[in-house]
C-alpha positions as a printed Julia matrix, in Angstrom:
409×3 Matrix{Float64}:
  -9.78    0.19    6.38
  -8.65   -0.64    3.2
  -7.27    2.78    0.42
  -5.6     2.41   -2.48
  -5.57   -0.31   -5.26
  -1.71   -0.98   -5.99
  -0.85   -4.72   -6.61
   1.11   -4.82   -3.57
  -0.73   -4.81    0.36
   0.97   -3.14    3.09
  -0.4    -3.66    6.38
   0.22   -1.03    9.21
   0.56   -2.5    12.86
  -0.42    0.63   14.45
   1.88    1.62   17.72
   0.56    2.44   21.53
  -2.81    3.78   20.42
  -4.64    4.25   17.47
  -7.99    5.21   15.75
  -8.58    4.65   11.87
 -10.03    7.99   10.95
  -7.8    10.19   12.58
  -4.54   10.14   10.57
  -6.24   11.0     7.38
  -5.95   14.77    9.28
  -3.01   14.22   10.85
   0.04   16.63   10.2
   1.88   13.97    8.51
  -0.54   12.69    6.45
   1.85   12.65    3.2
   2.72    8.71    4.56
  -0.39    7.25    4.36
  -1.49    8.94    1.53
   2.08    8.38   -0.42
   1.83    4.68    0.56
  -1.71    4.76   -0.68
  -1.22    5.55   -4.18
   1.0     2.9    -4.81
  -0.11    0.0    -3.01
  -3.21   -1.62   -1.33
  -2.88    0.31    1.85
  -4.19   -1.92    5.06
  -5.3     0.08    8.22
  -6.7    -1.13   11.22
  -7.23   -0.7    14.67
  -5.84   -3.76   17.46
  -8.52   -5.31   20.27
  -8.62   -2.76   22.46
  -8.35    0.5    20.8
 -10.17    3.11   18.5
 -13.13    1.46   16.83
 -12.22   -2.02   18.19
 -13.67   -3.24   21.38
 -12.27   -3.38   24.35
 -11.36   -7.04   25.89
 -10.61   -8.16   29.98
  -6.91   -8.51   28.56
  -4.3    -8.03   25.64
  -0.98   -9.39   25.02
   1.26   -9.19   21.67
   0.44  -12.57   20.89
  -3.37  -11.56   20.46
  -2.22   -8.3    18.48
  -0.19  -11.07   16.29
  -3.13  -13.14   15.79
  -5.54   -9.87   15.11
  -2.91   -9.04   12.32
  -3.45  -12.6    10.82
  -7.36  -11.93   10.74
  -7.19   -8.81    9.5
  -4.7   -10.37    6.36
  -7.38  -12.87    5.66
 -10.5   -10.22    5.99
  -8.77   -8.09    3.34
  -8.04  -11.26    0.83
  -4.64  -10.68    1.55
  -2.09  -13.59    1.15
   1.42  -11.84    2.29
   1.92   -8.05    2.67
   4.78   -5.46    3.41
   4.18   -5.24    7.53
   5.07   -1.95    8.69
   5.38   -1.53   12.36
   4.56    1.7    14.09
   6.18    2.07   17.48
   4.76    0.01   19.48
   3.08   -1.74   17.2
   6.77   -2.27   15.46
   7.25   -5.85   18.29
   3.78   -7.27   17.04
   4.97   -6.95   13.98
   8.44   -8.76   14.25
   6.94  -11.43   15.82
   4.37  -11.87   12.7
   7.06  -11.99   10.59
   9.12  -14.2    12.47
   6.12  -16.8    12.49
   4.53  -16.1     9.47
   6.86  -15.87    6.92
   4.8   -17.09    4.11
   2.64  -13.97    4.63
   5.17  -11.12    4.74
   6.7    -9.72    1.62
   9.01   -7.73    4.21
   9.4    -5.41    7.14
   9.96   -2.06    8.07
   9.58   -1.39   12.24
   9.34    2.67   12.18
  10.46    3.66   16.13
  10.36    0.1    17.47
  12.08   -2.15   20.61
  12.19   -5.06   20.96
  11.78   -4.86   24.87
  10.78   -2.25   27.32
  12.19   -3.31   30.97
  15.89   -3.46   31.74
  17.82   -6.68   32.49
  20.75   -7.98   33.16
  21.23   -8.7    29.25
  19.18   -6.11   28.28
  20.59   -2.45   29.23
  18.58   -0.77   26.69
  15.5    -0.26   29.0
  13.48    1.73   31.37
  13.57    0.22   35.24
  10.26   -0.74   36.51
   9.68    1.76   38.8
   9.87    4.58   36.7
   7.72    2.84   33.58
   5.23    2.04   36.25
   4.85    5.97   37.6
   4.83    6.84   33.99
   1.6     4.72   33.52
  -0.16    6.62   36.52
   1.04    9.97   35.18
  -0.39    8.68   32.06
  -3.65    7.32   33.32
  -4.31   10.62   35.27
  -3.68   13.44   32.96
  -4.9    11.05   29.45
  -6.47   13.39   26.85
  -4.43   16.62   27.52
  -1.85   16.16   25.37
   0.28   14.33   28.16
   3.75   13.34   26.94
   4.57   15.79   24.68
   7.86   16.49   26.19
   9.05   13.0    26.04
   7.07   11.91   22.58
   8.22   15.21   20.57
  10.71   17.52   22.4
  11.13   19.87   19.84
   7.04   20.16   19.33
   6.11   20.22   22.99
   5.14   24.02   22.82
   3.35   24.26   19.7
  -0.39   24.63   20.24
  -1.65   23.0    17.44
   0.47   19.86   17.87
  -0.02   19.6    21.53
  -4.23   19.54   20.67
  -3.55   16.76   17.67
  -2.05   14.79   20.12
  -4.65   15.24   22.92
  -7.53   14.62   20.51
  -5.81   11.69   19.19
  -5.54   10.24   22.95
  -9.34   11.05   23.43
 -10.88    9.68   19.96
  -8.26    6.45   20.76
  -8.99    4.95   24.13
  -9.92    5.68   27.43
  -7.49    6.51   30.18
  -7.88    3.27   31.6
  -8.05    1.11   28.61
  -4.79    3.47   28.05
  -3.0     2.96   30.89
  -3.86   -1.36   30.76
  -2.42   -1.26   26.8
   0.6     0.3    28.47
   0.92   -2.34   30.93
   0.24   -4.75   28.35
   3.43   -3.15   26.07
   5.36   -3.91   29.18
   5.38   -7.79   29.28
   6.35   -7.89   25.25
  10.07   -9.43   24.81
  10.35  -10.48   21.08
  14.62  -10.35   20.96
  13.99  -14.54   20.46
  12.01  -13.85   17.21
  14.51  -11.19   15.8
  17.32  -13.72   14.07
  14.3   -15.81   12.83
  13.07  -13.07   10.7
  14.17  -14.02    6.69
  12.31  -11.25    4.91
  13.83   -7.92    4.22
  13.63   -5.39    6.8
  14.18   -1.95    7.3
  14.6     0.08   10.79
  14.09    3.8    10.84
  14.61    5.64   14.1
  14.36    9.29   15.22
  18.42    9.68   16.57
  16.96   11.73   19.39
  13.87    9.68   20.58
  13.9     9.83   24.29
  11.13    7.01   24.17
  13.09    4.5    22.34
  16.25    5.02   22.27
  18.23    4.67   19.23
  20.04    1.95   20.69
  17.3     0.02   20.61
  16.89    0.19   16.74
  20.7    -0.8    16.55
  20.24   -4.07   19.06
  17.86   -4.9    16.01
  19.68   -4.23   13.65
  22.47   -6.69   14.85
  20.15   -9.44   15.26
  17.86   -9.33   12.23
  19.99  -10.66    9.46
  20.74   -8.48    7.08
  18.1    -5.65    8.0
  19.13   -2.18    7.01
  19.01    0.76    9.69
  18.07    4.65    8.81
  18.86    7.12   11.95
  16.44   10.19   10.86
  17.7    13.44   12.34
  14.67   13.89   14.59
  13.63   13.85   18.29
   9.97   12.55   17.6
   9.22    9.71   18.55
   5.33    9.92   17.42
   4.78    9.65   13.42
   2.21   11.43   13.76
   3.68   15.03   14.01
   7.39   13.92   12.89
   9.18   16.64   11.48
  10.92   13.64    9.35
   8.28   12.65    7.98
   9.36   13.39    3.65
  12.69   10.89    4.67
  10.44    8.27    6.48
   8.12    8.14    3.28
  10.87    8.33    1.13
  12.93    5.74    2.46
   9.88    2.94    3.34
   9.18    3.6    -0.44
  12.71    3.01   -1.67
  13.19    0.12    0.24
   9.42   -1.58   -1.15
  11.05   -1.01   -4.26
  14.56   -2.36   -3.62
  13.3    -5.03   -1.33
  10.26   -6.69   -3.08
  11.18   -7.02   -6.92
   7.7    -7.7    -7.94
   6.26   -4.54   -6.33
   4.1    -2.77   -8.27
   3.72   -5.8   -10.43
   0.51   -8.34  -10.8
   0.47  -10.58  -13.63
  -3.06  -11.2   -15.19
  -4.95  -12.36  -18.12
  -6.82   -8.98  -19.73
  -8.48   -8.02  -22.86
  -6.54   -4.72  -24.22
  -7.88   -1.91  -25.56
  -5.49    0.61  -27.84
  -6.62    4.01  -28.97
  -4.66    5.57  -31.63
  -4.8     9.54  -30.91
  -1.29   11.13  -31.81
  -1.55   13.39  -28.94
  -5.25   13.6   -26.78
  -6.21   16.59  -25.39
  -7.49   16.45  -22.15
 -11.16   17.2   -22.8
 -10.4    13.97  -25.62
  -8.34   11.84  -22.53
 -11.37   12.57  -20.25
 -13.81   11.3   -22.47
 -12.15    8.33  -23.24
 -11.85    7.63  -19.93
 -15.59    8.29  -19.37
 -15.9     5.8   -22.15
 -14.16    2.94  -20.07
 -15.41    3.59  -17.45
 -19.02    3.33  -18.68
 -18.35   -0.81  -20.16
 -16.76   -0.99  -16.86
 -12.91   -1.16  -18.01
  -9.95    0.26  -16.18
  -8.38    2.82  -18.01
  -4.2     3.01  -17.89
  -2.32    6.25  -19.03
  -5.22    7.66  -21.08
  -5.17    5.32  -24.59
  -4.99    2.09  -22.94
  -7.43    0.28  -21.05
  -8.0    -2.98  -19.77
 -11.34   -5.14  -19.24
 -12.33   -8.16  -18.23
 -14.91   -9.8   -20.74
 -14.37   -9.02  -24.81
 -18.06   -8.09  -25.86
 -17.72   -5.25  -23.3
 -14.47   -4.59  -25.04
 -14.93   -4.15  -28.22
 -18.06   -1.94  -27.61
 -16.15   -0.13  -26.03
 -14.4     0.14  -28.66
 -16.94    0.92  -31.24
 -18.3     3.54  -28.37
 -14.77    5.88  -28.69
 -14.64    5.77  -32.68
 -18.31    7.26  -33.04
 -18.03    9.73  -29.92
 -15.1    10.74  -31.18
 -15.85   10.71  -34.79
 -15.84   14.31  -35.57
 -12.68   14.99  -33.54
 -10.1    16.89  -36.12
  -7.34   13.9   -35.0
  -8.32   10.21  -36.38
  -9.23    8.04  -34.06
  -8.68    4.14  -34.09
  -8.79    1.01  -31.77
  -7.5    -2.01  -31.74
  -7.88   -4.87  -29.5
  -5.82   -8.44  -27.9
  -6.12  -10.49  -25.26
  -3.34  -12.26  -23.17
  -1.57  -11.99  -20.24
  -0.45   -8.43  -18.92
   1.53   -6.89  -16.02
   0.01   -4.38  -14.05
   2.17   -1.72  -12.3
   1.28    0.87   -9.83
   1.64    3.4   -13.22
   0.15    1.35  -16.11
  -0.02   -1.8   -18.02
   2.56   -3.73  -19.85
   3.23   -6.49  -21.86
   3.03   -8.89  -25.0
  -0.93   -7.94  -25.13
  -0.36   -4.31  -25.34
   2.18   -4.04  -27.32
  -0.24   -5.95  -29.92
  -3.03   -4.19  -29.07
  -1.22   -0.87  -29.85
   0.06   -2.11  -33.01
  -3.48   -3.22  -34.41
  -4.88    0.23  -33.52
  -2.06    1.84  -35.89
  -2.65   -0.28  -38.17
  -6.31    0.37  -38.3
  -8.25    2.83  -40.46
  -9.54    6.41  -38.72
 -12.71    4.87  -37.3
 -12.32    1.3   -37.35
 -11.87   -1.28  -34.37
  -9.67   -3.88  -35.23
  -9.04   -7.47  -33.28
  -6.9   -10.14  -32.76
  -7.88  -14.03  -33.68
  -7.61  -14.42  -29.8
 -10.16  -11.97  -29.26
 -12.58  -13.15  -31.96
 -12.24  -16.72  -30.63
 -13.43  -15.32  -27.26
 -16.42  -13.69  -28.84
 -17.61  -16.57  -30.86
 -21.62  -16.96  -30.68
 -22.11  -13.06  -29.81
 -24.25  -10.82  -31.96
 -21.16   -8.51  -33.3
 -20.34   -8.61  -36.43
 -16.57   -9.34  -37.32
 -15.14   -9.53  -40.95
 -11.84  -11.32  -41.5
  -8.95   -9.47  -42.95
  -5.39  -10.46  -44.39
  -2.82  -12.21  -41.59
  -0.46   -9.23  -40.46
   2.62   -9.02  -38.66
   3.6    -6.32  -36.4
   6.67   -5.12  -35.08
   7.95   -6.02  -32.11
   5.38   -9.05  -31.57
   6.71  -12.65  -32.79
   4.76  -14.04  -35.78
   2.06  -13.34  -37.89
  -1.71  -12.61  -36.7
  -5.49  -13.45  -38.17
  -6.65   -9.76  -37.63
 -10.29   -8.72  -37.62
 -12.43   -5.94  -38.21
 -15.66   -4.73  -36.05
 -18.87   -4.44  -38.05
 -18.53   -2.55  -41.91
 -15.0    -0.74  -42.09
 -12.12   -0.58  -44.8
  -9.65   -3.36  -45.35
  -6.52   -3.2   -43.29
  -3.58   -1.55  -45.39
């Protein structure tokens, strides 16, 4: 499941169970939808639960490999991997082995290993995992585990139901119960100080899951990764009463960690309306406009496209619709390479773009020489005017006009 359009992809390793659909509802929603409107959001369920089939076995190195897949399904070549709970070990590993496909890290409520050892003390003992899996197994889709996955939540009614409706939708109790035996042979503490990407740990202080400790083990032996303690005992994301700091801090750190988030360098034709201030009903049609030659539309009087002729009648399309509008109305048009952020378009091009669209008379549609030269052979009509040069833009332009219109003052 793939929401958003921001040029950067995070991919969510979901934790113990999951199911695509269901955290659109979920109490905590404001992460997925935060994350959404800034980046190329990545969702998907692992073999063996929600939507995905069920196999005779899983392991972390298939969830590893089903992460892989899903990166080359979505035309993804590296990604921000965010690890949910259990899912937080799967993703370690992937970054520890695929490091040329992960932009960086952030494990939300993650271990690195569940059993005890002698150089391990952070751990459950055996027996008492194992009698948690039967407890599991035999009570799955009530709600079981409230008291241990959200303490301070266990008695509310409505979260109690989420939870046991999540369990239901997710997996059965025995395909439950076998990805909790699966969770139980994962021990990634090898992979952890072979991780080079930027990572960030967040971890309720309280979780009687995970224990904190276990975030703090990582934190030692990932270098340089950064730990949050959130002032929480819930463990499950899902009804986290943290869940404004978790989306605040993974969005921080995106923006600390990866310098060229929210940025995606491309070639574009620019479009440049001059309207001193647009109403909305004006902004609306505008973007109506756009969106009709198929353009993208940025901030309301800029807009982006892919082939020129579309462009510039484009163009031509806002000047007459807008003709009678009591503010003039101009356009002006370049082509060249922009950079797209997660809140508009910037560059060389639009800087150019805006400045030929001031420049221009109410009503006309003005163009660069690199636009013309893309639109050589076409059917539209363009007149050369005097060579200009603009303010803030390096040199001096061949500038065009669309069809009939006044010389360029």
């Amino acid at each position: 499941q793939i929401v958003g359009n921001g040029p950067i992809d995070i991919v969510a390793v979901p934790g113990f169970i999951s199911h695509l659909d269901i955290w659109w509802d979920a109490p905590t929603d404001t992460l997925v939808r935060r994350l959404a409107s800034f980046s190329r959001l990545i969702l998907f369920d692992k073999r063996g639960m929600g939507l995905s089939d069920r196999p005779p076995s899983v392991d972390v190195e298939h969830w590893v490999e089903d992460t892989n897949a899903v990166l080359d399904a979505a035309g993804c070549e590296r990604a921000v991997i965010l690890g949910i709970s259990a899912g937080a070990p799967t993703a370690a590993l992937f970054a520890a082995t695929h490091p040329e496909r992960t932009r960086a890290l952030v494990l939300a409520g993650g271990h690195p290993r569940m059993y005890v050892s002698e150089d391990y003390e952070i751990g459950f003992e055996r027996s008492v995992v194992n009698s948690t899996i039967d407890h599991f197994e035999m009570n799955w889709g009530t709600g079981v585990g409230m008291s241990m996955f959200a303490p301070s939540r266990a008695s509310d009614p409505a979260a109690r139901a989420y939870w046991a409706r999540y369990q239901t939708i997710s997996a059965s109790p025995s395909s439950a119960a076998a990805f909790l035996r699966g969770l139980t042979a994962i021990d990634v503490r090898h992979a952890l100080p072979a991780i080079t990407v930027p990572t960030l740990l967040l971890h309720a202080a309280r979780d009687a899951v995970v224990p904190v400790e276990a975030a703090r083990y990582m934190q030692r032996h990932i270098p340089g990764a950064t730990l949050v303690e959130l002032d929480s005992d819930i463990h499950l994301i899902w009804l986290s009463d943290a869940i404004d700091d978790i989306t605040r801090e993974i969005e921080s750190f995106i923006a600390r960690a990866v310098p060229a988030t929210g940025v995606h360098r491309a070639l574009a034709i620019v479009l440049a309306v001059a309207l001193a201030a647009p109403t909305h009903s004006q902004a609306s049609l505008i973007e109506s406009i756009v969106d009709r030659f198929r353009g993208h539309s940025h901030a309301g009087r800029l807009a982006t496209f892919d082939g020129p002729v579309q462009a510039i009648r484009c163009g031509l399309a806002i000047v007459a619709e807008l003709r009678g509008e009591k503010q003039p109305v101009a356009v002006g048009l370049h082509s060249g390479e922009c950079e797209f952020l997660a809140n508009g378009v910037r560059g060389v091009a639009v800087t150019l773009a805006e400045r030929l669209a001031a420049a221009a008379e109410p009503g006309e549609v003005l163009v660069s020489q690199t636009v013309r030269d893309l639109v050589v052979g076409s059917t539209l009509e363009l007149r050369p005017l005097d060579r200009h040069a603009f303010d803030g833009v390096p040199g001096e332009w061949d500038v065009f006009a669309v069809g009939p219109s006044p010389s360029l003052r």
